[in-house]
Amino acid sequence: EIVMTQSPATLSVSPGERATLSCRASQSISSNLAWYQQKPGQAPRLLIHGASTRATGIPASFSGSGSGTEFTLTISSLQSEDFAVYYCQQYHNWPLTFGGGTKVEIK
Amino acid sequence: EVQLLESGGGLVQPGGSLRLSCAASGFAFSSYALAWVRQAPGKGLEWVSGISSGGEGTYYADSVKGRFTISRDNSKNTLYLQMNSLRADDTAVYYCAKVSGSGWSFDYWGQGTLVIVFS
């Protein structure tokens, strides 16, 4: 099983600042990585697939990068609606696995 | 508009069974793989099971293999999850998710149905 490790667990950021979230895979997953955003009481929302391709309707303030084992989600300028939990997920091998999540909170 | 509506959750005792359903609309149901993902209270996301567009391929997390069965009825645009031998650690919100057209990422999710296994 591929283990996905996200860091940090919590990120405190001021509105308007940049947020950088990390995700590491225990073995190479090429670019088979997705990022999701989840707000309290809501289902997750797909942000990025293929490590760097924004999903439909996702603003350009969200960007993904990386390949192999190291990946990054960057939110260029945090808005109030961006404070949430973010998960990465690999779909390179079965079983599909998620990272433990990074909570982005208001500083 | 893509919609996924789960149902069938509830309270069940350990060892019991439940069948979850996910009614889909707004897309060509028979053309897409689907999956179930769960989230225990206050915890992260855990992929549970997936099924190919035609139903011939099914995939399971080790934690549910042999106990859960995923299926679909393309004539009814409905996805199912039969859950047997339920355990306390199966307690979670269960989400139905549509697989995107490019790999097994999930581009649409239902709102989830809560399963509570209690003794």
PDB file of C-alpha atoms in Angstrom:
ATOM      1  CA  GLU A   1       0.000   0.000   0.000  1.00  0.00           C
ATOM      2  CA  ILE A   2       1.242   3.477  -0.875  1.00  0.00           C
ATOM      3  CA  VAL A   3       1.289   5.712   2.176  1.00  0.00           C
ATOM      4  CA  MET A   4       0.537   9.392   1.601  1.00  0.00           C
ATOM      5  CA  THR A   5       1.964  11.804   4.171  1.00  0.00           C
ATOM      6  CA  GLN A   6       0.796  15.419   4.315  1.00  0.00           C
ATOM      7  CA  SER A   7       2.523  18.250   6.079  1.00  0.00           C
ATOM      8  CA  PRO A   8       2.006  20.276   8.060  1.00  0.00           C
ATOM      9  CA  ALA A   9      -1.049  18.944   9.859  1.00  0.00           C
ATOM     10  CA  THR A  10      -2.185  22.505  10.521  1.00  0.00           C
ATOM     11  CA  LEU A  11      -1.176  25.663   8.676  1.00  0.00           C
ATOM     12  CA  SER A  12      -2.009  29.065  10.105  1.00  0.00           C
ATOM     13  CA  VAL A  13      -2.148  31.730   7.429  1.00  0.00           C
ATOM     14  CA  SER A  14      -3.409  35.303   7.246  1.00  0.00           C
ATOM     15  CA  PRO A  15      -5.934  36.233   4.547  1.00  0.00           C
ATOM     16  CA  GLY A  16      -4.164  37.361   1.404  1.00  0.00           C
ATOM     17  CA  GLU A  17      -1.046  35.355   2.140  1.00  0.00           C
ATOM     18  CA  ARG A  18       0.246  32.342   0.230  1.00  0.00           C
ATOM     19  CA  ALA A  19      -0.213  28.821   1.547  1.00  0.00           C
ATOM     20  CA  THR A  20       2.002  25.916   0.570  1.00  0.00           C
ATOM     21  CA  LEU A  21       0.866  22.379   1.410  1.00  0.00           C
ATOM     22  CA  SER A  22       3.005  19.282   0.952  1.00  0.00           C
ATOM     23  CA  CYS A  23       2.186  15.683   0.163  1.00  0.00           C
ATOM     24  CA  ARG A  24       4.704  12.859  -0.006  1.00  0.00           C
ATOM     25  CA  ALA A  25       4.160   9.369  -1.384  1.00  0.00           C
ATOM     26  CA  SER A  26       5.982   6.341   0.044  1.00  0.00           C
ATOM     27  CA  GLN A  27       6.892   5.296  -3.510  1.00  0.00           C
ATOM     28  CA  SER A  28       6.707   6.882  -6.912  1.00  0.00           C
ATOM     29  CA  ILE A  29       3.204   7.592  -8.170  1.00  0.00           C
ATOM     30  CA  SER A  30       4.218   9.460 -11.321  1.00  0.00           C
ATOM     31  CA  SER A  31       1.636  12.285 -11.640  1.00  0.00           C
ATOM     32  CA  ASN A  32      -1.316  10.231 -10.429  1.00  0.00           C
ATOM     33  CA  LEU A  33      -2.220  12.597  -7.646  1.00  0.00           C
ATOM     34  CA  ALA A  34      -5.327  14.579  -6.786  1.00  0.00           C
ATOM     35  CA  TRP A  35      -6.027  17.316  -4.261  1.00  0.00           C
ATOM     36  CA  TYR A  36      -9.366  17.911  -2.538  1.00  0.00           C
ATOM     37  CA  GLN A  37     -10.791  20.632  -0.354  1.00  0.00           C
ATOM     38  CA  GLN A  38     -13.278  19.830   2.392  1.00  0.00           C
ATOM     39  CA  LYS A  39     -15.196  22.303   4.514  1.00  0.00           C
ATOM     40  CA  PRO A  40     -17.035  21.322   7.715  1.00  0.00           C
ATOM     41  CA  GLY A  41     -20.214  19.397   7.038  1.00  0.00           C
ATOM     42  CA  GLN A  42     -19.562  19.233   3.312  1.00  0.00           C
ATOM     43  CA  ALA A  43     -18.366  16.616   0.872  1.00  0.00           C
ATOM     44  CA  PRO A  44     -14.861  16.964  -0.530  1.00  0.00           C
ATOM     45  CA  ARG A  45     -14.363  18.948  -3.721  1.00  0.00           C
ATOM     46  CA  LEU A  46     -11.835  18.041  -6.379  1.00  0.00           C
ATOM     47  CA  LEU A  47      -9.284  20.820  -6.913  1.00  0.00           C
ATOM     48  CA  ILE A  48      -6.426  19.253  -8.853  1.00  0.00           C
ATOM     49  CA  HIS A  49      -5.878  16.011 -10.740  1.00  0.00           C
ATOM     50  CA  GLY A  50      -2.864  14.731 -12.607  1.00  0.00           C
ATOM     51  CA  ALA A  51      -0.796  16.575  -9.976  1.00  0.00           C
ATOM     52  CA  SER A  52      -1.175  19.927 -11.711  1.00  0.00           C
ATOM     53  CA  THR A  53      -4.420  20.129 -13.717  1.00  0.00           C
ATOM     54  CA  ARG A  54      -7.121  22.240 -12.152  1.00  0.00           C
ATOM     55  CA  ALA A  55     -10.565  20.683 -12.074  1.00  0.00           C
ATOM     56  CA  THR A  56     -13.492  22.407 -13.731  1.00  0.00           C
ATOM     57  CA  GLY A  57     -14.380  25.684 -12.076  1.00  0.00           C
ATOM     58  CA  ILE A  58     -11.366  25.839  -9.795  1.00  0.00           C
ATOM     59  CA  PRO A  59      -9.791  29.311  -9.674  1.00  0.00           C
ATOM     60  CA  ALA A  60      -6.261  29.942 -10.828  1.00  0.00           C
ATOM     61  CA  SER A  61      -5.270  30.816  -7.278  1.00  0.00           C
ATOM     62  CA  PHE A  62      -4.951  27.051  -6.742  1.00  0.00           C
ATOM     63  CA  SER A  63      -1.977  25.345  -8.335  1.00  0.00           C
ATOM     64  CA  GLY A  64      -0.422  21.930  -8.010  1.00  0.00           C
ATOM     65  CA  SER A  65       3.066  20.742  -8.780  1.00  0.00           C
ATOM     66  CA  GLY A  66       5.358  17.772  -8.386  1.00  0.00           C
ATOM     67  CA  SER A  67       5.792  14.242  -9.644  1.00  0.00           C
ATOM     68  CA  GLY A  68       7.202  10.992  -8.358  1.00  0.00           C
ATOM     69  CA  THR A  69       7.010  11.216  -4.580  1.00  0.00           C
ATOM     70  CA  GLU A  70       6.887  14.933  -3.751  1.00  0.00           C
ATOM     71  CA  PHE A  71       3.888  17.146  -4.430  1.00  0.00           C
ATOM     72  CA  THR A  72       2.774  20.643  -3.516  1.00  0.00           C
ATOM     73  CA  LEU A  73      -0.519  22.487  -3.477  1.00  0.00           C
ATOM     74  CA  THR A  74      -0.177  26.247  -3.485  1.00  0.00           C
ATOM     75  CA  ILE A  75      -2.933  28.724  -2.768  1.00  0.00           C
ATOM     76  CA  SER A  76      -1.544  32.025  -3.997  1.00  0.00           C
ATOM     77  CA  SER A  77      -3.660  34.436  -1.955  1.00  0.00           C
ATOM     78  CA  LEU A  78      -5.917  32.993   0.691  1.00  0.00           C
ATOM     79  CA  GLN A  79      -9.506  34.101   0.684  1.00  0.00           C
ATOM     80  CA  SER A  80     -11.939  33.509   3.536  1.00  0.00           C
ATOM     81  CA  GLU A  81     -13.578  30.657   1.654  1.00  0.00           C
ATOM     82  CA  ASP A  82     -10.254  28.831   1.304  1.00  0.00           C
ATOM     83  CA  PHE A  83      -9.937  28.009   4.982  1.00  0.00           C
ATOM     84  CA  ALA A  84     -10.638  24.301   5.030  1.00  0.00           C
ATOM     85  CA  VAL A  85      -9.011  20.872   5.193  1.00  0.00           C
ATOM     86  CA  TYR A  86      -7.049  19.713   2.152  1.00  0.00           C
ATOM     87  CA  TYR A  87      -6.372  16.099   1.227  1.00  0.00           C
ATOM     88  CA  CYS A  88      -4.114  14.520  -1.345  1.00  0.00           C
ATOM     89  CA  GLN A  89      -4.941  11.161  -2.928  1.00  0.00           C
ATOM     90  CA  GLN A  90      -2.915   8.808  -5.088  1.00  0.00           C
ATOM     91  CA  TYR A  91      -4.467   6.758  -7.849  1.00  0.00           C
ATOM     92  CA  HIS A  92      -1.336   5.111  -9.149  1.00  0.00           C
ATOM     93  CA  ASN A  93      -1.896   1.766  -7.439  1.00  0.00           C
ATOM     94  CA  TRP A  94      -4.596  -0.148  -5.630  1.00  0.00           C
ATOM     95  CA  PRO A  95      -5.627   0.441  -2.943  1.00  0.00           C
ATOM     96  CA  LEU A  96      -6.313   4.110  -3.538  1.00  0.00           C
ATOM     97  CA  THR A  97      -5.032   6.069  -0.565  1.00  0.00           C
ATOM     98  CA  PHE A  98      -5.476   9.524   0.903  1.00  0.00           C
ATOM     99  CA  GLY A  99      -3.161  11.611   2.996  1.00  0.00           C
ATOM    100  CA  GLY A 100      -4.167  12.524   6.516  1.00  0.00           C
ATOM    101  CA  GLY A 101      -5.060  16.086   5.560  1.00  0.00           C
ATOM    102  CA  THR A 102      -3.803  19.606   6.207  1.00  0.00           C
ATOM    103  CA  LYS A 103      -6.070  22.035   7.994  1.00  0.00           C
ATOM    104  CA  VAL A 104      -5.619  25.598   6.779  1.00  0.00           C
ATOM    105  CA  GLU A 105      -6.773  27.955   9.497  1.00  0.00           C
ATOM    106  CA  ILE A 106      -6.941  31.695   9.908  1.00  0.00           C
ATOM    107  CA  LYS A 107      -3.927  33.174  11.648  1.00  0.00           C
TER     108      LYS A 107
ATOM    109  CA  GLU B   1     -25.941  19.099 -13.289  1.00  0.00           C
ATOM    110  CA  VAL B   2     -24.318  16.019 -11.798  1.00  0.00           C
ATOM    111  CA  GLN B   3     -26.105  14.762  -8.706  1.00  0.00           C
ATOM    112  CA  LEU B   4     -25.299  11.825  -6.456  1.00  0.00           C
ATOM    113  CA  LEU B   5     -27.748  11.013  -3.688  1.00  0.00           C
ATOM    114  CA  GLU B   6     -26.874   8.394  -1.117  1.00  0.00           C
ATOM    115  CA  SER B   7     -29.363   6.575   1.055  1.00  0.00           C
ATOM    116  CA  GLY B   8     -29.563   3.543   3.291  1.00  0.00           C
ATOM    117  CA  GLY B   9     -27.438   4.625   6.221  1.00  0.00           C
ATOM    118  CA  GLY B  10     -28.533   4.203   9.809  1.00  0.00           C
ATOM    119  CA  LEU B  11     -27.921   2.477  13.090  1.00  0.00           C
ATOM    120  CA  VAL B  12     -26.906  -1.175  13.144  1.00  0.00           C
ATOM    121  CA  GLN B  13     -25.461  -3.558  15.687  1.00  0.00           C
ATOM    122  CA  PRO B  14     -22.067  -5.201  15.241  1.00  0.00           C
ATOM    123  CA  GLY B  15     -22.350  -8.166  12.931  1.00  0.00           C
ATOM    124  CA  GLY B  16     -25.328  -6.662  11.161  1.00  0.00           C
ATOM    125  CA  SER B  17     -25.811  -5.636   7.552  1.00  0.00           C
ATOM    126  CA  LEU B  18     -26.796  -2.551   5.606  1.00  0.00           C
ATOM    127  CA  ARG B  19     -27.177  -1.774   1.931  1.00  0.00           C
ATOM    128  CA  LEU B  20     -26.281   1.693   0.743  1.00  0.00           C
ATOM    129  CA  SER B  21     -27.600   3.116  -2.508  1.00  0.00           C
ATOM    130  CA  CYS B  22     -26.450   6.046  -4.605  1.00  0.00           C
ATOM    131  CA  ALA B  23     -28.852   7.433  -7.185  1.00  0.00           C
ATOM    132  CA  ALA B  24     -27.064   9.338  -9.925  1.00  0.00           C
ATOM    133  CA  SER B  25     -28.202  11.860 -12.507  1.00  0.00           C
ATOM    134  CA  GLY B  26     -26.801  14.490 -14.838  1.00  0.00           C
ATOM    135  CA  PHE B  27     -24.147  12.396 -16.585  1.00  0.00           C
ATOM    136  CA  ALA B  28     -23.775   9.263 -18.708  1.00  0.00           C
ATOM    137  CA  PHE B  29     -23.870   6.863 -15.766  1.00  0.00           C
ATOM    138  CA  SER B  30     -22.824   3.743 -17.649  1.00  0.00           C
ATOM    139  CA  SER B  31     -19.694   5.460 -18.989  1.00  0.00           C
ATOM    140  CA  TYR B  32     -17.998   6.161 -15.674  1.00  0.00           C
ATOM    141  CA  ALA B  33     -16.441   4.222 -12.858  1.00  0.00           C
ATOM    142  CA  LEU B  34     -17.761   4.950  -9.385  1.00  0.00           C
ATOM    143  CA  ALA B  35     -16.544   4.536  -5.845  1.00  0.00           C
ATOM    144  CA  TRP B  36     -17.394   4.661  -2.175  1.00  0.00           C
ATOM    145  CA  VAL B  37     -15.251   6.722   0.182  1.00  0.00           C
ATOM    146  CA  ARG B  38     -15.863   6.954   3.921  1.00  0.00           C
ATOM    147  CA  GLN B  39     -14.967   9.318   6.707  1.00  0.00           C
ATOM    148  CA  ALA B  40     -15.090   8.312  10.350  1.00  0.00           C
ATOM    149  CA  PRO B  41     -16.198  11.056  12.748  1.00  0.00           C
ATOM    150  CA  GLY B  42     -13.471  13.667  13.029  1.00  0.00           C
ATOM    151  CA  LYS B  43     -11.104  11.678  10.828  1.00  0.00           C
ATOM    152  CA  GLY B  44      -9.768  11.770   7.296  1.00  0.00           C
ATOM    153  CA  LEU B  45     -10.952  10.203   4.068  1.00  0.00           C
ATOM    154  CA  GLU B  46     -10.666   6.471   3.399  1.00  0.00           C
ATOM    155  CA  TRP B  47     -11.340   4.887   0.026  1.00  0.00           C
ATOM    156  CA  VAL B  48     -13.578   1.832   0.480  1.00  0.00           C
ATOM    157  CA  SER B  49     -14.418   0.350  -2.907  1.00  0.00           C
ATOM    158  CA  GLY B  50     -14.582   1.077  -6.607  1.00  0.00           C
ATOM    159  CA  ILE B  51     -16.332  -0.370  -9.645  1.00  0.00           C
ATOM    160  CA  SER B  52     -15.652  -0.008 -13.343  1.00  0.00           C
ATOM    161  CA  SER B  53     -18.171   1.538 -15.718  1.00  0.00           C
ATOM    162  CA  GLY B  54     -19.580  -1.801 -16.830  1.00  0.00           C
ATOM    163  CA  GLY B  55     -19.360  -3.414 -13.420  1.00  0.00           C
ATOM    164  CA  GLU B  56     -16.897  -6.094 -14.446  1.00  0.00           C
ATOM    165  CA  GLY B  57     -14.063  -4.710 -12.346  1.00  0.00           C
ATOM    166  CA  THR B  58     -14.451  -4.301  -8.594  1.00  0.00           C
ATOM    167  CA  TYR B  59     -11.861  -3.144  -6.093  1.00  0.00           C
ATOM    168  CA  TYR B  60     -11.792  -3.103  -2.311  1.00  0.00           C
ATOM    169  CA  ALA B  61      -9.769  -1.751   0.569  1.00  0.00           C
ATOM    170  CA  ASP B  62      -8.281  -4.518   2.698  1.00  0.00           C
ATOM    171  CA  SER B  63     -10.325  -3.277   5.653  1.00  0.00           C
ATOM    172  CA  VAL B  64     -13.599  -4.255   3.944  1.00  0.00           C
ATOM    173  CA  LYS B  65     -12.583  -7.067   1.605  1.00  0.00           C
ATOM    174  CA  GLY B  66     -14.780 -10.109   2.096  1.00  0.00           C
ATOM    175  CA  ARG B  67     -17.386  -8.139   4.011  1.00  0.00           C
ATOM    176  CA  PHE B  68     -18.523  -5.434   1.569  1.00  0.00           C
ATOM    177  CA  THR B  69     -19.748  -5.851  -2.006  1.00  0.00           C
ATOM    178  CA  ILE B  70     -20.010  -3.047  -4.528  1.00  0.00           C
ATOM    179  CA  SER B  71     -22.373  -3.297  -7.465  1.00  0.00           C
ATOM    180  CA  ARG B  72     -24.212  -1.095  -9.923  1.00  0.00           C
ATOM    181  CA  ASP B  73     -27.353  -1.164 -12.011  1.00  0.00           C
ATOM    182  CA  ASN B  74     -26.743   0.856 -15.146  1.00  0.00           C
ATOM    183  CA  SER B  75     -30.408   0.582 -16.126  1.00  0.00           C
ATOM    184  CA  LYS B  76     -31.354   2.370 -12.899  1.00  0.00           C
ATOM    185  CA  ASN B  77     -28.368   4.744 -12.682  1.00  0.00           C
ATOM    186  CA  THR B  78     -27.733   3.439  -9.183  1.00  0.00           C
ATOM    187  CA  LEU B  79     -24.642   2.341  -7.278  1.00  0.00           C
ATOM    188  CA  TYR B  80     -24.814   0.029  -4.281  1.00  0.00           C
ATOM    189  CA  LEU B  81     -22.687  -1.041  -1.348  1.00  0.00           C
ATOM    190  CA  GLN B  82     -23.745  -4.169   0.509  1.00  0.00           C
ATOM    191  CA  MET B  83     -22.120  -4.119   3.925  1.00  0.00           C
ATOM    192  CA  ASN B  84     -22.083  -7.309   5.992  1.00  0.00           C
ATOM    193  CA  SER B  85     -20.422  -8.273   9.277  1.00  0.00           C
ATOM    194  CA  LEU B  86     -20.323  -4.634  10.295  1.00  0.00           C
ATOM    195  CA  ARG B  87     -17.906  -3.544  13.004  1.00  0.00           C
ATOM    196  CA  ALA B  88     -17.673  -0.499  15.202  1.00  0.00           C
ATOM    197  CA  ASP B  89     -14.798   0.844  13.112  1.00  0.00           C
ATOM    198  CA  ASP B  90     -17.074   0.898  10.049  1.00  0.00           C
ATOM    199  CA  THR B  91     -18.880   3.840  11.654  1.00  0.00           C
ATOM    200  CA  ALA B  92     -18.526   6.716   9.196  1.00  0.00           C
ATOM    201  CA  VAL B  93     -20.151   8.952   6.645  1.00  0.00           C
ATOM    202  CA  TYR B  94     -20.151   7.042   3.375  1.00  0.00           C
ATOM    203  CA  TYR B  95     -19.788   9.090   0.221  1.00  0.00           C
ATOM    204  CA  CYS B  96     -20.577   7.998  -3.299  1.00  0.00           C
ATOM    205  CA  ALA B  97     -18.148   9.489  -5.796  1.00  0.00           C
ATOM    206  CA  LYS B  98     -17.911   9.645  -9.566  1.00  0.00           C
ATOM    207  CA  VAL B  99     -14.534   8.844 -11.048  1.00  0.00           C
ATOM    208  CA  SER B 100     -13.222  11.509 -13.383  1.00  0.00           C
ATOM    209  CA  GLY B 101     -12.382  10.770 -16.984  1.00  0.00           C
ATOM    210  CA  SER B 102      -8.655  10.865 -16.293  1.00  0.00           C
ATOM    211  CA  GLY B 103      -7.647   8.302 -13.697  1.00  0.00           C
ATOM    212  CA  TRP B 104      -9.265   7.366 -10.429  1.00  0.00           C
ATOM    213  CA  SER B 105      -9.690  10.824  -8.993  1.00  0.00           C
ATOM    214  CA  PHE B 106     -13.182  11.810  -7.909  1.00  0.00           C
ATOM    215  CA  ASP B 107     -14.745  14.801  -9.607  1.00  0.00           C
ATOM    216  CA  TYR B 108     -18.212  14.651  -8.068  1.00  0.00           C
ATOM    217  CA  TRP B 109     -19.341  13.546  -4.622  1.00  0.00           C
ATOM    218  CA  GLY B 110     -22.652  12.968  -2.924  1.00  0.00           C
ATOM    219  CA  GLN B 111     -23.459  14.516   0.425  1.00  0.00           C
ATOM    220  CA  GLY B 112     -22.952  11.233   2.224  1.00  0.00           C
ATOM    221  CA  THR B 113     -24.973   8.885   4.388  1.00  0.00           C
ATOM    222  CA  LEU B 114     -24.099   8.142   8.010  1.00  0.00           C
ATOM    223  CA  VAL B 115     -23.607   4.589   9.187  1.00  0.00           C
ATOM    224  CA  ILE B 116     -23.329   4.002  12.928  1.00  0.00           C
ATOM    225  CA  VAL B 117     -22.385   0.576  14.223  1.00  0.00           C
ATOM    226  CA  PHE B 118     -23.065   0.384  17.934  1.00  0.00           C
ATOM    227  CA  SER B 119     -23.390  -2.263  20.584  1.00  0.00           C
TER     228      SER B 119
END
